[in-house]
Amino acid sequence: MARKKEKIIVKLDLPKDDSTLTKLYAILFVSILLGLCTATVWATNSGFIATTNGEPMFTNLYCGLTAKDSQGNSVGDQFNTNVKPDYAANQSCSILQDAPDRVVWEDEEWTAITKQGKNFDVPGVDSTMTGGVTVLQPLWVNCSVSADTQTDYIVAIRSQSGEIMDYYSGTTDTANDNCKIEMVTIPPDTRYEFLVFSEEEGKRLSKITFDMTVHYYDGIPSNMNNKSFWLGPELELGPKSVRPFIFLNFFGMMFFFFLYPASYYWERVENAKNEVEEKFPDFLRDLAEYWKGGLSMTVAIQTLATSEYGALNDEVKKMSDQLSWGIKFSDVIKQFADRVGTPLVQRAIALIAEADRAGGKISDILVTAANDSRELKFLEGERRRAIGSYIAVIWTSYFVFLGVIVTLAVVFIPAIAGSNSSGGDAGDSGGQTIGNMTIRNIDPLFFLTVFYYGVTMQAVGNGTMAGLMSTGRFSTGFKHSGMMILVSLVVFNFLAFTPNLIGITDVPGLNPSSGTFVPSPLFFG
């Protein structure tokens, strides 16, 4: 019976092409593309590019392509003129539409009354500001009325002129009693009256609770501020509200994408090489010991492949495999030097290869190369330790600068803007006059913009200098710059980009009158 042939399996760990540069180029391509995109968004919203109608180029381009009227017809040409778009034009563009704010009057409770009422205001945009366009502002009132015995009652809303705007008539403690008022719109005005009264003589209403909600429009697009800078959608993060897509963020993200991704990757590559270099002197020392013991270079490396050299393990194993395939020792160590690619390794390997070719005493050359490599790594470590304090000073100075700038933006600028916003005559710009000195009105957003640009450029400069001092490589500097830019983005978004600084108007309330009053007689037409 013929014996079954045994299958021979040979695992070849062939050298693979180095993909380091390929990955670097891919990262550079993506990061530069993202950087150019963010730079475009920032530039077209920053106001540096002048337009004929005074609006940012971004909104003119986007709305010029997408704006449609209520019938679906394109009206984008309204954004390509030298006339500032009116309310109707803004409403035709999705990113400029005026979204409503909810204005609420709640937690109101009246007890033991026959008739009672309160005044309240309804904010809104005047029709003269919208070019005659009527803005609908829906109103909802949810109420609950109870009495000791079934009682007919009326809940109503009356205008300042005495006109009943809407009302609800019901009977307490009945199955079909659903106390509510829903108005399609309530025009903006002051001193509306909310009224509740019993329709039955001598009967009291024991308890009335209600809440009122009005959709308030101010005529200013919700994702744009008074100067039409792009603010982006609001994001709620627990108790904090941020706007991550404000146009200023794109300025910081532009530098972050240009500098950080590729430098972060390249620093990881350099750190991996540094880990190899740290173990390289130990490898040379052991190789010299084996050579002194009478082993050939081939056998020595194959024996050392089972030792522990940390990040150098894979490289030693690869050299051992190549020698087992019959590749010359000089070619193997040359390929090793090319793979690692650092000057320290290449210089030592060139010395060893020349000694091997010349037939000299290689053990002495190996010991000399090991000592030289160890000394160089020691000096590099000394440099890092000596420069570490300077790097800490650079980071500390950046944090101090950032703290001062944020304090100015959050505390001093709003205080100055508020102090002279209602001051006396100071020319066309407004402001206050103190003696012969005029303090003109200031725009907080302008100063916030200048402050943020300054902090970002400080991050680029400080980070680059810190990296160059640390390792002498720009990649290290750009990595520090990217981290500083990231810190400034977080700090400004959570502390400085507040509604009062970026131009978002405060939502006015319904301002219900204090206390209650007895309403005058009602007139139902």
CSV table of N, CA, C and O in Angstrom, one decimal, residues 348-419:
chain,number,residue,atom,x,y,z
A,348,ALA,N,25.2,53.5,11.6
A,348,ALA,CA,25.8,52.4,12.2
A,348,ALA,C,25.9,51.2,11.3
A,348,ALA,O,26.9,50.4,11.2
A,349,ILE,N,24.8,51.0,10.5
A,349,ILE,CA,24.7,49.8,9.6
A,349,ILE,C,25.7,50.0,8.5
A,349,ILE,O,26.4,49.0,8.0
A,350,ALA,N,25.9,51.2,8.0
A,350,ALA,CA,26.9,51.4,7.0
A,350,ALA,C,28.3,51.1,7.5
A,350,ALA,O,29.1,50.5,6.7
A,351,LEU,N,28.6,51.4,8.7
A,351,LEU,CA,29.9,51.1,9.3
A,351,LEU,C,30.1,49.6,9.4
A,351,LEU,O,31.2,49.1,9.1
A,352,ILE,N,29.0,48.9,9.9
A,352,ILE,CA,29.1,47.4,10.0
A,352,ILE,C,29.3,46.7,8.7
A,352,ILE,O,30.1,45.8,8.5
A,353,ALA,N,28.5,47.2,7.7
A,353,ALA,CA,28.6,46.6,6.3
A,353,ALA,C,30.0,46.8,5.7
A,353,ALA,O,30.5,45.9,5.1
A,354,GLU,N,30.6,48.0,5.9
A,354,GLU,CA,31.9,48.2,5.4
A,354,GLU,C,32.9,47.3,6.1
A,354,GLU,O,33.8,46.8,5.4
A,355,ALA,N,32.8,47.2,7.4
A,355,ALA,CA,33.7,46.3,8.2
A,355,ALA,C,33.6,44.8,7.7
A,355,ALA,O,34.5,44.1,7.6
A,356,ASP,N,32.3,44.4,7.5
A,356,ASP,CA,32.1,43.0,7.0
A,356,ASP,C,32.7,42.8,5.7
A,356,ASP,O,33.2,41.7,5.4
A,357,ARG,N,32.6,43.8,4.8
A,357,ARG,CA,33.1,43.7,3.4
A,357,ARG,C,34.7,43.6,3.5
A,357,ARG,O,35.3,42.9,2.7
A,358,ALA,N,35.2,44.5,4.4
A,358,ALA,CA,36.7,44.6,4.4
A,358,ALA,C,37.3,43.4,5.2
A,358,ALA,O,38.5,43.2,5.1
A,359,GLY,N,36.5,42.8,6.0
A,359,GLY,CA,37.0,41.6,6.7
A,359,GLY,C,37.8,42.0,8.0
A,359,GLY,O,38.6,41.3,8.5
A,360,GLY,N,37.4,43.2,8.6
A,360,GLY,CA,38.1,43.6,9.8
A,360,GLY,C,37.5,42.9,11.1
A,360,GLY,O,36.7,42.0,11.0
A,361,LYS,N,37.9,43.4,12.2
A,361,LYS,CA,37.4,42.9,13.5
A,361,LYS,C,36.1,43.5,13.8
A,361,LYS,O,36.0,44.6,14.3
A,362,ILE,N,35.0,42.8,13.4
A,362,ILE,CA,33.7,43.3,13.4
A,362,ILE,C,33.2,43.5,14.8
A,362,ILE,O,32.4,44.5,15.1
A,363,SER,N,33.7,42.7,15.8
A,363,SER,CA,33.2,42.9,17.2
A,363,SER,C,33.5,44.2,17.7
A,363,SER,O,32.7,44.8,18.4
A,364,ASP,N,34.7,44.7,17.4
A,364,ASP,CA,35.1,46.1,17.9
A,364,ASP,C,34.2,47.1,17.2
A,364,ASP,O,33.8,48.1,17.9
A,365,ILE,N,33.9,46.9,16.0
A,365,ILE,CA,33.1,47.9,15.2
A,365,ILE,C,31.7,47.9,15.8
A,365,ILE,O,31.1,49.0,16.0
A,366,LEU,N,31.2,46.7,16.2
A,366,LEU,CA,29.8,46.6,16.7
A,366,LEU,C,29.8,47.3,18.1
A,366,LEU,O,28.8,48.0,18.4
A,367,VAL,N,30.8,47.1,18.9
A,367,VAL,CA,30.8,47.7,20.2
A,367,VAL,C,30.9,49.2,20.1
A,367,VAL,O,30.2,50.0,20.8
A,368,THR,N,31.7,49.7,19.2
A,368,THR,CA,31.8,51.1,19.0
A,368,THR,C,30.5,51.7,18.5
A,368,THR,O,30.1,52.8,18.9
A,369,ALA,N,29.8,51.0,17.5
A,369,ALA,CA,28.6,51.5,17.0
A,369,ALA,C,27.5,51.5,18.1
A,369,ALA,O,26.7,52.4,18.2
A,370,ALA,N,27.5,50.5,18.9
A,370,ALA,CA,26.6,50.4,20.0
A,370,ALA,C,26.8,51.6,21.0
A,370,ALA,O,25.8,52.2,21.4
A,371,ASN,N,28.0,51.8,21.4
A,371,ASN,CA,28.3,52.9,22.3
A,371,ASN,C,27.9,54.3,21.7
A,371,ASN,O,27.4,55.1,22.4
A,372,ASP,N,28.2,54.4,20.4
A,372,ASP,CA,27.9,55.7,19.7
A,372,ASP,C,26.4,55.9,19.7
A,372,ASP,O,25.9,57.0,20.0
A,373,SER,N,25.6,54.8,19.4
A,373,SER,CA,24.2,54.9,19.3
A,373,SER,C,23.6,55.2,20.7
A,373,SER,O,22.7,56.1,20.8
A,374,ARG,N,24.1,54.6,21.7
A,374,ARG,CA,23.6,54.8,23.1
A,374,ARG,C,23.9,56.2,23.5
A,374,ARG,O,23.1,56.8,24.2
A,375,GLU,N,25.1,56.7,23.2
A,375,GLU,CA,25.4,58.1,23.6
A,375,GLU,C,24.5,59.1,22.9
A,375,GLU,O,24.0,60.1,23.5
A,376,LEU,N,24.2,58.9,21.6
A,376,LEU,CA,23.3,59.8,20.9
A,376,LEU,C,21.9,59.8,21.5
A,376,LEU,O,21.3,60.8,21.6
A,377,LYS,N,21.4,58.6,21.8
A,377,LYS,CA,20.1,58.5,22.4
A,377,LYS,C,20.0,59.1,23.8
A,377,LYS,O,19.0,59.8,24.2
A,378,PHE,N,21.1,59.0,24.5
A,378,PHE,CA,21.2,59.7,25.8
A,378,PHE,C,21.2,61.2,25.7
A,378,PHE,O,20.5,61.9,26.4
A,379,LEU,N,21.9,61.7,24.7
A,379,LEU,CA,21.9,63.2,24.4
A,379,LEU,C,20.5,63.6,24.0
A,379,LEU,O,20.1,64.7,24.4
A,380,GLU,N,19.8,62.8,23.2
A,380,GLU,CA,18.5,63.2,22.8
A,380,GLU,C,17.5,63.3,24.0
A,380,GLU,O,16.7,64.2,24.1
A,381,GLY,N,17.7,62.3,24.9
A,381,GLY,CA,16.9,62.3,26.1
A,381,GLY,C,17.2,63.5,27.0
A,381,GLY,O,16.3,64.1,27.6
A,382,GLU,N,18.5,63.9,27.1
A,382,GLU,CA,18.9,65.1,27.8
A,382,GLU,C,18.3,66.3,27.2
A,382,GLU,O,17.8,67.2,28.0
A,383,ARG,N,18.2,66.4,25.9
A,383,ARG,CA,17.7,67.5,25.2
A,383,ARG,C,16.2,67.6,25.6
A,383,ARG,O,15.7,68.7,25.9
A,384,ARG,N,15.5,66.5,25.5
A,384,ARG,CA,14.0,66.5,25.8
A,384,ARG,C,13.8,67.0,27.2
A,384,ARG,O,12.9,67.7,27.5
A,385,ARG,N,14.6,66.5,28.2
A,385,ARG,CA,14.4,66.9,29.6
A,385,ARG,C,14.7,68.3,29.8
A,385,ARG,O,14.1,69.0,30.6
A,386,ALA,N,15.7,68.8,29.1
A,386,ALA,CA,16.1,70.2,29.3
A,386,ALA,C,15.1,71.2,28.6
A,386,ALA,O,14.8,72.2,29.2
A,387,ILE,N,14.5,70.8,27.5
A,387,ILE,CA,13.6,71.6,26.8
A,387,ILE,C,12.2,71.5,27.4
A,387,ILE,O,11.3,72.4,27.2
A,388,GLY,N,11.9,70.4,28.2
A,388,GLY,CA,10.6,70.2,28.7
A,388,GLY,C,10.1,71.4,29.5
A,388,GLY,O,8.9,71.7,29.4
A,389,SER,N,10.9,72.0,30.3
A,389,SER,CA,10.5,73.2,31.1
A,389,SER,C,10.0,74.3,30.2
A,389,SER,O,9.1,75.0,30.5
A,390,TYR,N,10.8,74.5,29.0
A,390,TYR,CA,10.4,75.6,28.1
A,390,TYR,C,9.1,75.3,27.4
A,390,TYR,O,8.3,76.2,27.2
A,391,ILE,N,8.9,74.0,27.1
A,391,ILE,CA,7.6,73.6,26.5
A,391,ILE,C,6.5,73.9,27.5
A,391,ILE,O,5.4,74.4,27.1
A,392,ALA,N,6.7,73.6,28.7
A,392,ALA,CA,5.6,73.9,29.8
A,392,ALA,C,5.4,75.4,29.8
A,392,ALA,O,4.2,75.8,30.0
A,393,VAL,N,6.4,76.2,29.7
A,393,VAL,CA,6.3,77.6,29.8
A,393,VAL,C,5.4,78.1,28.6
A,393,VAL,O,4.6,79.0,28.7
A,394,ILE,N,5.7,77.6,27.4
A,394,ILE,CA,5.0,78.0,26.2
A,394,ILE,C,3.5,77.6,26.4
A,394,ILE,O,2.6,78.5,26.1
A,395,TRP,N,3.2,76.4,26.8
A,395,TRP,CA,1.8,76.0,27.0
A,395,TRP,C,1.1,76.9,28.1
A,395,TRP,O,0.0,77.3,28.0
A,396,THR,N,1.9,77.2,29.2
A,396,THR,CA,1.3,78.0,30.3
A,396,THR,C,1.0,79.4,29.8
A,396,THR,O,-0.1,80.0,30.1
A,397,SER,N,1.9,80.0,29.0
A,397,SER,CA,1.7,81.3,28.5
A,397,SER,C,0.5,81.3,27.5
A,397,SER,O,-0.3,82.3,27.5
A,398,TYR,N,0.3,80.2,26.8
A,398,TYR,CA,-0.8,80.2,25.9
A,398,TYR,C,-2.1,80.1,26.7
A,398,TYR,O,-3.1,80.8,26.3
A,399,PHE,N,-2.2,79.3,27.8
A,399,PHE,CA,-3.4,79.3,28.6
A,399,PHE,C,-3.7,80.6,29.3
A,399,PHE,O,-4.8,81.0,29.4
A,400,VAL,N,-2.6,81.3,29.7
A,400,VAL,CA,-2.8,82.6,30.3
A,400,VAL,C,-3.4,83.6,29.3
A,400,VAL,O,-4.3,84.3,29.5
A,401,PHE,N,-2.8,83.6,28.1
A,401,PHE,CA,-3.3,84.5,27.0
A,401,PHE,C,-4.8,84.1,26.7
A,401,PHE,O,-5.6,85.0,26.5
A,402,LEU,N,-5.1,82.8,26.6
A,402,LEU,CA,-6.4,82.4,26.3
A,402,LEU,C,-7.4,82.9,27.4
A,402,LEU,O,-8.5,83.3,27.1
A,403,GLY,N,-7.0,82.7,28.6
A,403,GLY,CA,-7.8,83.1,29.8
A,403,GLY,C,-8.1,84.6,29.8
A,403,GLY,O,-9.2,85.1,30.0
A,404,VAL,N,-7.1,85.4,29.5
A,404,VAL,CA,-7.2,86.9,29.4
A,404,VAL,C,-8.2,87.3,28.3
A,404,VAL,O,-9.1,88.1,28.5
A,405,ILE,N,-8.0,86.7,27.1
A,405,ILE,CA,-8.8,87.0,26.0
A,405,ILE,C,-10.3,86.6,26.3
A,405,ILE,O,-11.2,87.4,26.0
A,406,VAL,N,-10.5,85.4,26.8
A,406,VAL,CA,-11.9,85.0,27.1
A,406,VAL,C,-12.5,85.9,28.2
A,406,VAL,O,-13.7,86.2,28.1
A,407,THR,N,-11.8,86.3,29.2
A,407,THR,CA,-12.3,87.2,30.2
A,407,THR,C,-12.7,88.5,29.6
A,407,THR,O,-13.7,89.1,29.9
A,408,LEU,N,-11.8,89.1,28.7
A,408,LEU,CA,-12.2,90.3,28.0
A,408,LEU,C,-13.4,90.2,27.2
A,408,LEU,O,-14.3,91.0,27.2
A,409,ALA,N,-13.5,89.0,26.5
A,409,ALA,CA,-14.7,88.8,25.6
A,409,ALA,C,-16.0,88.7,26.4
A,409,ALA,O,-17.0,89.2,26.0
A,410,VAL,N,-15.9,87.9,27.5
A,410,VAL,CA,-17.1,87.6,28.2
A,410,VAL,C,-17.5,88.6,29.2
A,410,VAL,O,-18.7,88.9,29.5
A,411,VAL,N,-16.6,89.4,29.8
A,411,VAL,CA,-16.9,90.3,30.9
A,411,VAL,C,-16.8,91.7,30.5
A,411,VAL,O,-17.8,92.5,30.6
A,412,PHE,N,-15.7,92.2,30.0
A,412,PHE,CA,-15.4,93.6,29.7
A,412,PHE,C,-16.1,94.1,28.5
A,412,PHE,O,-16.7,95.2,28.5
A,413,ILE,N,-16.1,93.4,27.4
A,413,ILE,CA,-16.7,93.9,26.2
A,413,ILE,C,-18.2,94.0,26.3
A,413,ILE,O,-18.7,95.1,25.9
A,414,PRO,N,-18.9,93.0,26.8
A,414,PRO,CA,-20.4,93.3,27.0
A,414,PRO,C,-20.7,94.4,28.0
A,414,PRO,O,-21.6,95.1,27.8
A,415,ALA,N,-19.8,94.6,29.0
A,415,ALA,CA,-20.0,95.7,30.0
A,415,ALA,C,-19.9,97.0,29.3
A,415,ALA,O,-20.7,98.0,29.5
A,416,ILE,N,-18.8,97.2,28.5
A,416,ILE,CA,-18.6,98.4,27.7
A,416,ILE,C,-19.7,98.7,26.7
A,416,ILE,O,-20.3,99.8,26.6
A,417,ALA,N,-20.1,97.6,26.0
A,417,ALA,CA,-21.2,97.7,25.0
A,417,ALA,C,-22.5,98.1,25.7
A,417,ALA,O,-23.3,99.0,25.2
A,418,GLY,N,-22.8,97.6,26.9
A,418,GLY,CA,-24.0,97.9,27.6
A,418,GLY,C,-24.0,99.3,28.2
A,418,GLY,O,-25.1,99.9,28.3
A,419,SER,N,-22.8,99.7,28.6
A,419,SER,CA,-22.8,101.0,29.2
A,419,SER,C,-23.0,102.2,28.3
A,419,SER,O,-23.5,103.2,28.7
